[in-house]
Amino acid sequence: MAKVIDGTAVAKAIRDDVASRISAMRSRYPRFQPQLAIVQAGARPDSSVYVRMKAKAAEEVGILFKHISLPEEAGVDDVVDVVKKLNDDESVSGILVQLPLGPHVGPEGERTVTEAVSTEKDVDGFHAYNIGHLCSRASVPLFAPCTPSGVIKLLETTGVQIAGSEAVVLGRSDIVGSPVAAMLRNRDATVTQCHSRTKDLPDIVRQVKRADIIISAIGKPEFVKGSWMKPGAVVIDVGTNYIPDSTKKSGQRLVGDVDFVSALPVASHITPVPGGVGPMTVAMLMFNTLKSAERLWEKARERKVKPLQLDIKEKVPSDIEIAMAQTPKPVTRLAGEIGLQPDELESYGKYKAKVELSVLERLAHRKDGKYIVISGITPTPLGEGKSTTTIGLAQAIGAHLGRPAFACVRQPSQGPTFGIKGGAAGGGYSQVIPMDEFNLHLTGDIHAVSAANNLLAAALDARMFHEATQSDKALYSRLVPAKKGKREFAPLMFKRLQKLGIEKTNPDDLTPEEITRFARLDVDPETITWNRVVDVNDRFLRKITIGRNSTEQGHERETGFDIAVASECMAVLALTTGLADMRERLGAMVVATSKQGDPITADDLGVGGALAVLMKDAIKPNLMQTLEGTPVFVHAGPFANIAHGNSSILADRVALKLAGTEQGDSPDRTGFVLTEGGFGADMGMEKFCNIKCRVSGLTPDATVIVATTRALKMHGGGPDVTPGKPLHETYTKENLDILKEGCKNLAKHIENARKFGLKVIVAVNRFSTDSDAELEVVRTEALAAGADAAVVSNHWAEGGAGAVELAKAVVAACENDSNFKFLYDLNTSIEQKISTISKEIYGADGIELSELAQKQVDTYTRQGYGNLPICMAKTQYSFSHDPKLKGVPTGFTIPIRAVRLSAGAGFLYPILGDMQTMPGLGTRPGFWEVGLDHDSGRVVGLF
């Protein structure tokens, strides 16, 4: 007698295993949650029974269940739309369309629907992709169909040797017959498939008689007889047929395709109906859903950046030659590698894209990656390779150590790009590419900032003109005009009414006194701090006279231009935490003080909403890549000697989440975000800590301070370093005494970083003329000054490979948390905060406020802005206000020429000494070299 295969017991064992695996995964990863979605059109009783069975099984094993019920008349397009939404829903692990659909949907329509299911979520195994791979010996499908998989599982429980056996499959449906035949062939069985077109019954009987394994799925009740079978054959009956049975309450009985009674004495193993294959279908559906959830879970966490190979030349070519020789990977591919979803990307051409802020919400559960600010010693006018180090280090960690690594850098202004300093893409074999696009318009963010800034300037001057040339009544009538006989306040006007303490909502209810207060901003021209901007170094716009045309009726005033990246709009972009926050910050920007002593804001002028509209796309970080194909976020570009000198909080936050980890992840999955602070640590790093970190709430793990022998020799007493002039031999030949003296500048920067509780890694950026002895002096002096590590790095000439030891030092330093702290308390006075920075960071004896600066400090304190952090605007070439004072100067007092308010950005910025907010072009600017190759259209001569 055959042994009856208990499909119910086998199915239960599979479900128990699924439940156990889900429980184990959730204990490690609490967010892991498989979910099965079933789409059903109509309410056929048999379909509804199947759906309920699947729902019950899902509940038992811990799989969430989503049932999408559509009307019976739903068309193919309607079902496909639902399926596509489920494809995009990352909470859904598996999708099953319950067939059949409505009677109006034929086989072709049903195939269209099943083909719409993502192959990664096709837990039914019906997609042509999975069926095709199932039938190929050279590949493995993502999912095998549930019923055929259940058949194979039942076969395996019998212990039968499938390989080399003779198997007959009765039936050729896409649901059972053909997939089972393919699975048996892939297990090295010799398979004969019989179906409705097989010549005659005797032929079928002959085939069955030879079979070691018989699989029947033809839908004919009790068709296969025991007399047809070879003794000892294993029989799997997939049939579900109803025959009349008066003994049953329903009047019918469920039987299989096999005559169970006659087969029982012949077969060695046989499945009953019911209780055989039936329970296995649902069990394998649960198994496939878990399998899908596990795969999707790993994929969502997968961050496998495929590096680009570098063609290193012994003689390093120009930056642009290196950049143009490398072919970037498509930005869409890079985005997929770092874990961004397609709908989170807005491409600008092939190689750059904006990233939607929705990624922050999607990854909110993640623990942030490690956060490192890249800073430097006090530089020469040639720069010391801080951007190059940022990129080289990102390449080393990402392409050579295989850890997630993101560089976050500022977008360069056209000012330095076409001036002397050059762009900020890095250099040598450590660059952002495409470097020409990086250094020019990118995605238009700086243009958006300029447009917003200048709209506000235009609004201010226009308002002053109209107030000066109209009566109160006329001014009010134009501000709140009657439309169809009715006057209404614009929505933004309620903010001004609230500010004035006027609670009325009907424009006709204001008193004459209230009308005057509402309509007249009454700007004091002497207090205007808002300039126009342009993104070039144009020294002749530093001071201008406006209103000279006769149409302005003699209302002239002196004003000026700043460089675009010095605009408060740019600072707002860099410091905002979201769209709503940016709108509020833009509206809160103060442009002047009224004659009554009140601050006048962009919202008072009615332009706050328009500014936000101009900058709504600029708020999205820009994604680019390094020469080695690792990710770079380029966002915002505030100058470091005028503004706060750091890329955006949003770019850092996105990168930290993409580099972050799930609960349960091992520490070696943690990624690294390298964000650059402009110029020396006394500027970019100090402002990063005291301003950017206060707003973001993010805590840095370490700082990298970039040093070069060239800059240190200059601080040790070497001759001036002047752009365009050959370097003095002091800088090209070994001179240990001058170098050691200059290391005091490095030591002061290390000391300053320690005041913030940061771990310090010194990156000694190697130049070709450096001797081993000089490099060892710098390394030794850095360690003696308190650095946690000091590593010589040659990433300019070797790319990421030249920064591997530096990368290892950074990784090691970040293994333990930092003890980060701020330098000063916001609640101290403005003067005290300025003094603290001057004494603690610069080493000054004290500060001296001009009469104007003191008046401004008093005004801002009275207006309620005294608790803002401080953003010092000073020279980058000295710890002091005087660029001539090199090394570690002492015995000096910091002169504060003026103090400006950036209420929207959220800081006050004192202007030290002769610092200008609009740079000028030199005699020989960099634009002389820039041009186009007329044949290829490529940029040439850009560095």
Coordinates of N, CA and C in Angstrom, one line a residue, residues 349-508:
G349 N 20.2 66.5 -17.2 CA 21.2 65.9 -18.1 C 21.6 64.5 -17.6
K350 N 22.7 64.0 -18.1 CA 23.1 62.6 -17.8 C 23.8 62.5 -16.5
Y351 N 24.5 63.5 -16.1 CA 25.5 63.3 -15.0 C 25.2 64.1 -13.7
K352 N 24.1 64.8 -13.7 CA 23.8 65.5 -12.4 C 22.3 65.5 -12.2
A353 N 21.9 65.6 -11.0 CA 20.5 65.5 -10.7 C 20.2 66.1 -9.4
K354 N 19.0 66.5 -9.2 CA 18.5 67.0 -7.9 C 17.9 65.9 -7.1
V355 N 18.0 65.9 -5.8 CA 17.4 64.8 -5.0 C 16.2 65.4 -4.2
E356 N 15.1 64.7 -4.3 CA 13.9 65.1 -3.6 C 14.1 65.0 -2.1
L357 N 13.5 65.9 -1.3 CA 13.7 65.9 0.1 C 12.9 64.8 0.8
S358 N 12.0 64.2 0.0 CA 11.2 63.1 0.5 C 12.0 61.9 1.0
V359 N 13.2 61.8 0.5 CA 14.1 60.7 1.0 C 14.4 60.8 2.5
L360 N 14.4 62.0 3.0 CA 14.6 62.2 4.5 C 13.5 61.5 5.3
E361 N 12.3 61.7 4.8 CA 11.1 61.0 5.5 C 11.2 59.5 5.3
R362 N 11.5 59.1 4.1 CA 11.6 57.6 3.9 C 12.7 56.9 4.8
L363 N 13.8 57.6 5.0 CA 14.9 57.0 5.8 C 15.0 57.6 7.2
A364 N 13.9 58.2 7.6 CA 14.0 58.9 9.0 C 14.3 57.9 10.1
H365 N 14.0 56.6 9.9 CA 14.3 55.6 10.9 C 15.8 55.3 11.1
R366 N 16.6 55.6 10.1 CA 18.0 55.2 10.1 C 18.8 56.0 11.1
K367 N 19.8 55.4 11.7 CA 20.8 56.1 12.5 C 21.8 56.7 11.5
D368 N 22.1 58.0 11.7 CA 23.0 58.7 10.8 C 24.4 58.0 10.7
G369 N 25.0 58.2 9.6 CA 26.4 57.8 9.4 C 27.3 58.7 10.2
K370 N 28.6 58.5 10.0 CA 29.6 59.3 10.7 C 29.8 60.6 10.0
Y371 N 30.0 61.7 10.8 CA 30.0 63.0 10.2 C 31.3 63.7 10.5
I372 N 32.0 64.0 9.4 CA 33.3 64.6 9.5 C 33.4 65.9 8.8
V373 N 33.9 67.0 9.4 CA 34.1 68.2 8.8 C 35.5 68.3 8.3
I374 N 35.7 68.7 7.1 CA 37.1 68.8 6.5 C 37.4 70.3 6.5
S375 N 38.5 70.6 7.2 CA 39.0 72.0 7.4 C 40.5 72.1 7.0
G376 N 41.1 73.1 7.4 CA 42.5 73.3 7.1 C 43.2 74.3 7.9
I377 N 44.5 74.4 7.7 CA 45.3 75.5 8.3 C 45.0 76.8 7.6
T378 N 45.6 77.9 8.0 CA 45.4 79.2 7.4 C 46.1 79.1 6.0
P379 N 45.4 79.2 4.9 CA 46.0 78.9 3.6 C 46.8 80.0 3.0
T380 N 47.5 79.7 1.9 CA 48.1 80.7 1.0 C 47.0 81.1 0.0
P381 N 47.2 82.1 -0.8 CA 46.3 82.5 -1.8 C 46.1 81.4 -2.9
L382 N 47.0 80.4 -2.9 CA 46.9 79.4 -3.9 C 46.0 78.2 -3.5
G383 N 45.6 78.2 -2.2 CA 44.8 77.1 -1.6 C 45.7 75.9 -1.3
E384 N 45.3 75.1 -0.4 CA 46.1 74.0 0.1 C 45.5 72.7 -0.2
G385 N 44.5 72.6 -1.0 CA 44.0 71.3 -1.5 C 42.9 70.8 -0.5
K386 N 42.2 71.6 0.1 CA 41.2 71.1 1.1 C 40.0 70.4 0.3
S387 N 39.6 71.0 -0.8 CA 38.6 70.3 -1.6 C 39.1 69.1 -2.2
T388 N 40.4 69.1 -2.6 CA 41.0 67.9 -3.2 C 41.1 66.8 -2.2
T389 N 41.4 67.2 -0.9 CA 41.4 66.2 0.1 C 40.1 65.6 0.4
T390 N 39.0 66.5 0.5 CA 37.7 66.0 0.7 C 37.3 64.9 -0.3
I391 N 37.6 65.2 -1.6 CA 37.2 64.3 -2.7 C 38.1 63.0 -2.6
G392 N 39.4 63.2 -2.4 CA 40.3 62.1 -2.4 C 40.0 61.2 -1.2
L393 N 39.6 61.7 -0.1 CA 39.3 60.9 1.1 C 38.0 60.2 0.8
A394 N 37.0 60.8 0.1 CA 35.7 60.1 -0.2 C 36.0 59.0 -1.2
Q395 N 36.9 59.2 -2.1 CA 37.3 58.1 -3.0 C 38.0 57.0 -2.3
A396 N 38.8 57.3 -1.4 CA 39.5 56.3 -0.6 C 38.6 55.4 0.2
I397 N 37.7 56.1 0.9 CA 36.7 55.3 1.8 C 35.7 54.5 0.9
G398 N 35.2 55.2 -0.1 CA 34.2 54.6 -0.9 C 34.6 53.6 -2.0
A399 N 35.7 53.9 -2.7 CA 36.2 53.0 -3.8 C 37.2 52.0 -3.4
H400 N 37.9 52.3 -2.3 CA 39.1 51.4 -1.9 C 38.8 50.7 -0.6
L401 N 38.1 51.3 0.4 CA 37.8 50.6 1.6 C 36.4 49.9 1.5
G402 N 35.6 50.3 0.5 CA 34.3 49.7 0.3 C 33.3 50.1 1.3
R403 N 33.5 51.2 1.9 CA 32.4 51.7 2.9 C 31.6 52.8 2.2
P404 N 30.4 53.0 2.6 CA 29.6 54.1 2.0 C 30.3 55.4 2.4
A405 N 30.5 56.3 1.4 CA 31.2 57.6 1.6 C 30.6 58.6 0.7
F406 N 30.3 59.7 1.3 CA 29.6 60.9 0.6 C 30.4 62.1 0.9
A407 N 30.8 62.8 -0.2 CA 31.4 64.1 0.0 C 30.3 65.2 -0.2
C408 N 30.3 66.2 0.7 CA 29.3 67.3 0.6 C 30.1 68.6 0.5
V409 N 30.0 69.2 -0.7 CA 30.8 70.4 -1.0 C 29.9 71.5 -1.5
R410 N 30.5 72.7 -1.4 CA 29.7 73.9 -1.9 C 29.8 74.0 -3.4
Q411 N 28.8 74.7 -4.0 CA 28.8 75.0 -5.4 C 29.7 76.3 -5.6
P412 N 30.7 76.2 -6.4 CA 31.6 77.4 -6.6 C 30.9 78.6 -7.3
S413 N 31.3 79.7 -6.9 CA 30.8 81.0 -7.6 C 31.6 81.3 -8.8
Q414 N 31.0 82.0 -9.7 CA 31.7 82.4 -10.9 C 32.8 83.4 -10.6
G415 N 32.7 84.0 -9.4 CA 33.7 85.0 -9.0 C 35.1 84.3 -9.0
P416 N 35.3 83.4 -8.1 CA 36.6 82.7 -8.1 C 36.9 81.9 -9.3
T417 N 35.8 81.3 -9.9 CA 36.0 80.4 -11.1 C 36.7 81.2 -12.2
F418 N 36.2 82.5 -12.4 CA 36.8 83.3 -13.5 C 37.8 84.3 -13.0
G419 N 38.1 84.2 -11.7 CA 39.1 85.1 -11.1 C 40.4 84.5 -11.0
I420 N 41.0 84.4 -9.8 CA 42.3 83.8 -9.6 C 42.3 82.5 -8.9
K421 N 41.5 82.3 -7.8 CA 41.5 81.2 -7.0 C 41.1 79.9 -7.8
G422 N 40.2 80.0 -8.7 CA 39.7 78.9 -9.5 C 38.5 78.3 -8.8
G423 N 38.1 77.1 -9.3 CA 36.9 76.5 -8.9 C 37.1 75.7 -7.6
A424 N 36.2 74.8 -7.3 CA 36.3 74.1 -6.0 C 35.9 72.6 -6.2
A425 N 36.3 72.1 -7.4 CA 36.0 70.7 -7.8 C 37.1 69.7 -7.3
G426 N 38.1 70.3 -6.6 CA 39.2 69.5 -6.2 C 40.3 69.6 -7.3
G427 N 41.2 68.6 -7.4 CA 42.2 68.7 -8.4 C 43.0 67.4 -8.6
G428 N 43.7 67.4 -9.7 CA 44.5 66.1 -10.0 C 43.5 65.0 -10.2
Y429 N 43.8 63.9 -9.5 CA 43.0 62.7 -9.6 C 42.0 62.6 -8.5
S430 N 41.7 63.7 -7.9 CA 40.6 63.8 -6.8 C 39.7 65.0 -7.1
Q431 N 38.8 64.7 -8.0 CA 37.9 65.8 -8.5 C 36.4 65.4 -8.5
V432 N 35.6 66.4 -8.6 CA 34.1 66.2 -8.9 C 34.0 66.3 -10.4
I433 N 33.2 65.4 -11.0 CA 33.0 65.4 -12.4 C 31.5 65.4 -12.7
P434 N 31.1 66.0 -13.9 CA 31.9 66.7 -14.8 C 32.3 68.1 -14.2
M435 N 33.6 68.3 -14.2 CA 34.1 69.5 -13.5 C 33.7 70.8 -14.1
D436 N 33.5 70.8 -15.5 CA 33.1 72.1 -16.1 C 31.7 72.4 -15.7
E437 N 30.8 71.4 -15.6 CA 29.4 71.7 -15.2 C 29.4 72.1 -13.7
F438 N 30.2 71.4 -12.9 CA 30.3 71.7 -11.5 C 30.7 73.2 -11.3
N439 N 31.7 73.7 -12.0 CA 32.2 75.0 -11.8 C 31.4 76.1 -12.5
L440 N 30.4 75.7 -13.3 CA 29.7 76.8 -14.0 C 28.2 76.9 -13.5
H441 N 27.2 76.6 -14.3 CA 25.9 76.9 -13.9 C 25.3 75.8 -13.0
L442 N 25.8 74.6 -13.1 CA 25.3 73.4 -12.4 C 23.8 73.3 -12.7
T443 N 22.9 73.4 -11.7 CA 21.5 73.3 -11.9 C 20.8 74.7 -11.7
G444 N 21.6 75.7 -11.7 CA 21.0 77.1 -11.7 C 20.7 77.6 -10.3
D445 N 21.2 76.9 -9.2 CA 20.9 77.4 -7.9 C 21.3 78.8 -7.6
I446 N 22.5 79.1 -8.0 CA 23.1 80.5 -7.7 C 22.2 81.5 -8.5
H447 N 21.8 81.2 -9.7 CA 20.9 82.1 -10.4 C 19.6 82.3 -9.7
A448 N 19.1 81.3 -9.1 CA 17.8 81.4 -8.3 C 18.1 82.3 -7.1
V449 N 19.2 82.1 -6.4 CA 19.5 83.0 -5.3 C 19.6 84.4 -5.7
S450 N 20.3 84.7 -6.8 CA 20.4 86.0 -7.3 C 19.1 86.7 -7.6
A451 N 18.2 85.9 -8.3 CA 16.9 86.4 -8.6 C 16.1 86.8 -7.4
A452 N 16.1 85.9 -6.4 CA 15.4 86.2 -5.2 C 16.0 87.4 -4.4
N453 N 17.3 87.5 -4.3 CA 17.9 88.6 -3.6 C 17.5 89.9 -4.3
N454 N 17.6 89.9 -5.6 CA 17.4 91.2 -6.3 C 15.9 91.6 -6.4
L455 N 15.0 90.6 -6.4 CA 13.6 90.9 -6.3 C 13.3 91.6 -5.0
L456 N 14.0 91.1 -3.9 CA 13.8 91.8 -2.6 C 14.3 93.2 -2.6
A457 N 15.5 93.4 -3.3 CA 16.1 94.8 -3.4 C 15.1 95.7 -4.2
A458 N 14.6 95.1 -5.3 CA 13.7 95.9 -6.1 C 12.4 96.3 -5.3
A459 N 11.9 95.3 -4.6 CA 10.7 95.6 -3.8 C 10.9 96.7 -2.7
L460 N 12.1 96.6 -2.1 CA 12.4 97.6 -1.1 C 12.5 99.0 -1.7
D461 N 13.2 99.2 -2.8 CA 13.3 100.6 -3.3 C 12.0 101.0 -3.9
A462 N 11.2 100.1 -4.5 CA 9.9 100.5 -5.1 C 9.0 101.0 -3.9
R463 N 9.0 100.3 -2.8 CA 8.2 100.6 -1.7 C 8.6 102.0 -1.1
M464 N 9.8 102.2 -1.0 CA 10.3 103.5 -0.5 C 9.9 104.7 -1.4
F465 N 9.9 104.4 -2.7 CA 9.5 105.4 -3.7 C 8.0 105.7 -3.6
H466 N 7.2 104.6 -3.6 CA 5.8 104.8 -3.5 C 5.3 105.5 -2.2
E467 N 6.0 105.2 -1.1 CA 5.6 105.8 0.1 C 6.0 107.3 0.1
A468 N 7.1 107.6 -0.6 CA 7.5 109.0 -0.7 C 6.7 109.9 -1.6
T469 N 5.9 109.2 -2.5 CA 5.2 110.0 -3.5 C 3.7 109.8 -3.4
Q470 N 3.2 109.2 -2.4 CA 1.7 109.0 -2.2 C 1.2 109.4 -0.8
S471 N 0.0 109.7 -0.7 CA -0.6 110.0 0.6 C -0.9 108.6 1.2
D472 N -1.3 108.7 2.5 CA -1.6 107.4 3.2 C -2.8 106.7 2.5
K473 N -3.8 107.5 2.2 CA -5.0 107.0 1.6 C -4.8 106.3 0.3
A474 N -4.0 107.0 -0.6 CA -3.7 106.5 -1.9 C -2.9 105.2 -1.8
L475 N -1.9 105.2 -0.9 CA -1.0 104.1 -0.7 C -1.8 102.9 -0.2
Y476 N -2.7 103.1 0.7 CA -3.5 102.0 1.2 C -4.5 101.4 0.2
S477 N -5.0 102.4 -0.6 CA -6.0 101.9 -1.7 C -5.3 101.1 -2.7
R478 N -4.0 101.4 -3.0 CA -3.3 100.6 -4.0 C -2.8 99.2 -3.4
L479 N -2.5 99.3 -2.1 CA -2.0 98.0 -1.4 C -3.2 97.1 -1.2
V480 N -4.4 97.6 -0.9 CA -5.6 96.8 -0.7 C -6.7 97.3 -1.7
P481 N -6.5 97.0 -3.0 CA -7.5 97.5 -3.9 C -8.8 96.8 -3.9
A482 N -9.9 97.5 -4.3 CA -11.2 96.9 -4.3 C -11.3 96.1 -5.6
K483 N -11.8 94.9 -5.4 CA -12.1 94.0 -6.6 C -13.6 93.7 -6.6
K484 N -14.3 94.2 -7.7 CA -15.7 94.0 -7.8 C -16.4 94.6 -6.5
G485 N -15.9 95.7 -6.1 CA -16.5 96.5 -5.0 C -16.1 96.0 -3.6
K486 N -15.2 95.0 -3.5 CA -14.9 94.4 -2.2 C -13.4 94.4 -2.1
R487 N -12.9 94.9 -0.9 CA -11.5 94.9 -0.6 C -11.2 93.7 0.4
E488 N -10.1 93.0 0.0 CA -9.6 91.9 0.9 C -8.1 92.0 1.1
F489 N -7.6 91.7 2.3 CA -6.2 91.6 2.5 C -5.6 90.4 1.8
A490 N -4.5 90.5 1.2 CA -3.7 89.4 0.7 C -3.3 88.5 1.9
P491 N -3.3 87.2 1.8 CA -2.9 86.3 2.9 C -1.7 86.8 3.7
L492 N -0.7 87.2 3.0 CA 0.6 87.6 3.7 C 0.4 88.8 4.5
M493 N -0.6 89.7 4.2 CA -0.8 90.9 4.9 C -1.2 90.6 6.4
F494 N -1.8 89.5 6.6 CA -2.3 89.2 8.0 C -1.0 89.0 8.9
K495 N 0.1 88.6 8.4 CA 1.3 88.5 9.2 C 1.7 89.9 9.7
R496 N 1.6 90.9 8.8 CA 2.0 92.3 9.2 C 1.0 92.8 10.1
L497 N -0.3 92.6 9.9 CA -1.3 93.1 10.8 C -1.1 92.5 12.2
Q498 N -0.7 91.2 12.3 CA -0.5 90.6 13.6 C 0.8 91.2 14.2
K499 N 1.8 91.5 13.4 CA 3.0 92.1 14.0 C 2.7 93.5 14.6
L500 N 1.7 94.2 14.0 CA 1.3 95.5 14.4 C 0.3 95.5 15.6
G501 N -0.2 94.3 15.9 CA -1.2 94.1 16.9 C -2.6 94.5 16.5
I502 N -2.8 94.5 15.2 CA -4.1 94.8 14.6 C -4.8 93.5 14.3
E503 N -6.0 93.3 15.0 CA -6.7 92.0 14.9 C -7.8 92.0 13.9
K504 N -8.0 93.1 13.2 CA -9.1 93.2 12.2 C -8.8 92.5 11.0
T505 N -9.8 92.0 10.3 CA -9.6 91.2 9.1 C -10.3 91.9 7.9
N506 N -11.1 92.9 8.1 CA -11.8 93.6 7.1 C -11.1 94.9 6.8
P507 N -10.5 95.1 5.6 CA -9.7 96.3 5.3 C -10.5 97.6 5.5
D508 N -11.8 97.6 5.5 CA -12.6 98.8 5.6 C -12.7 99.2 7.1

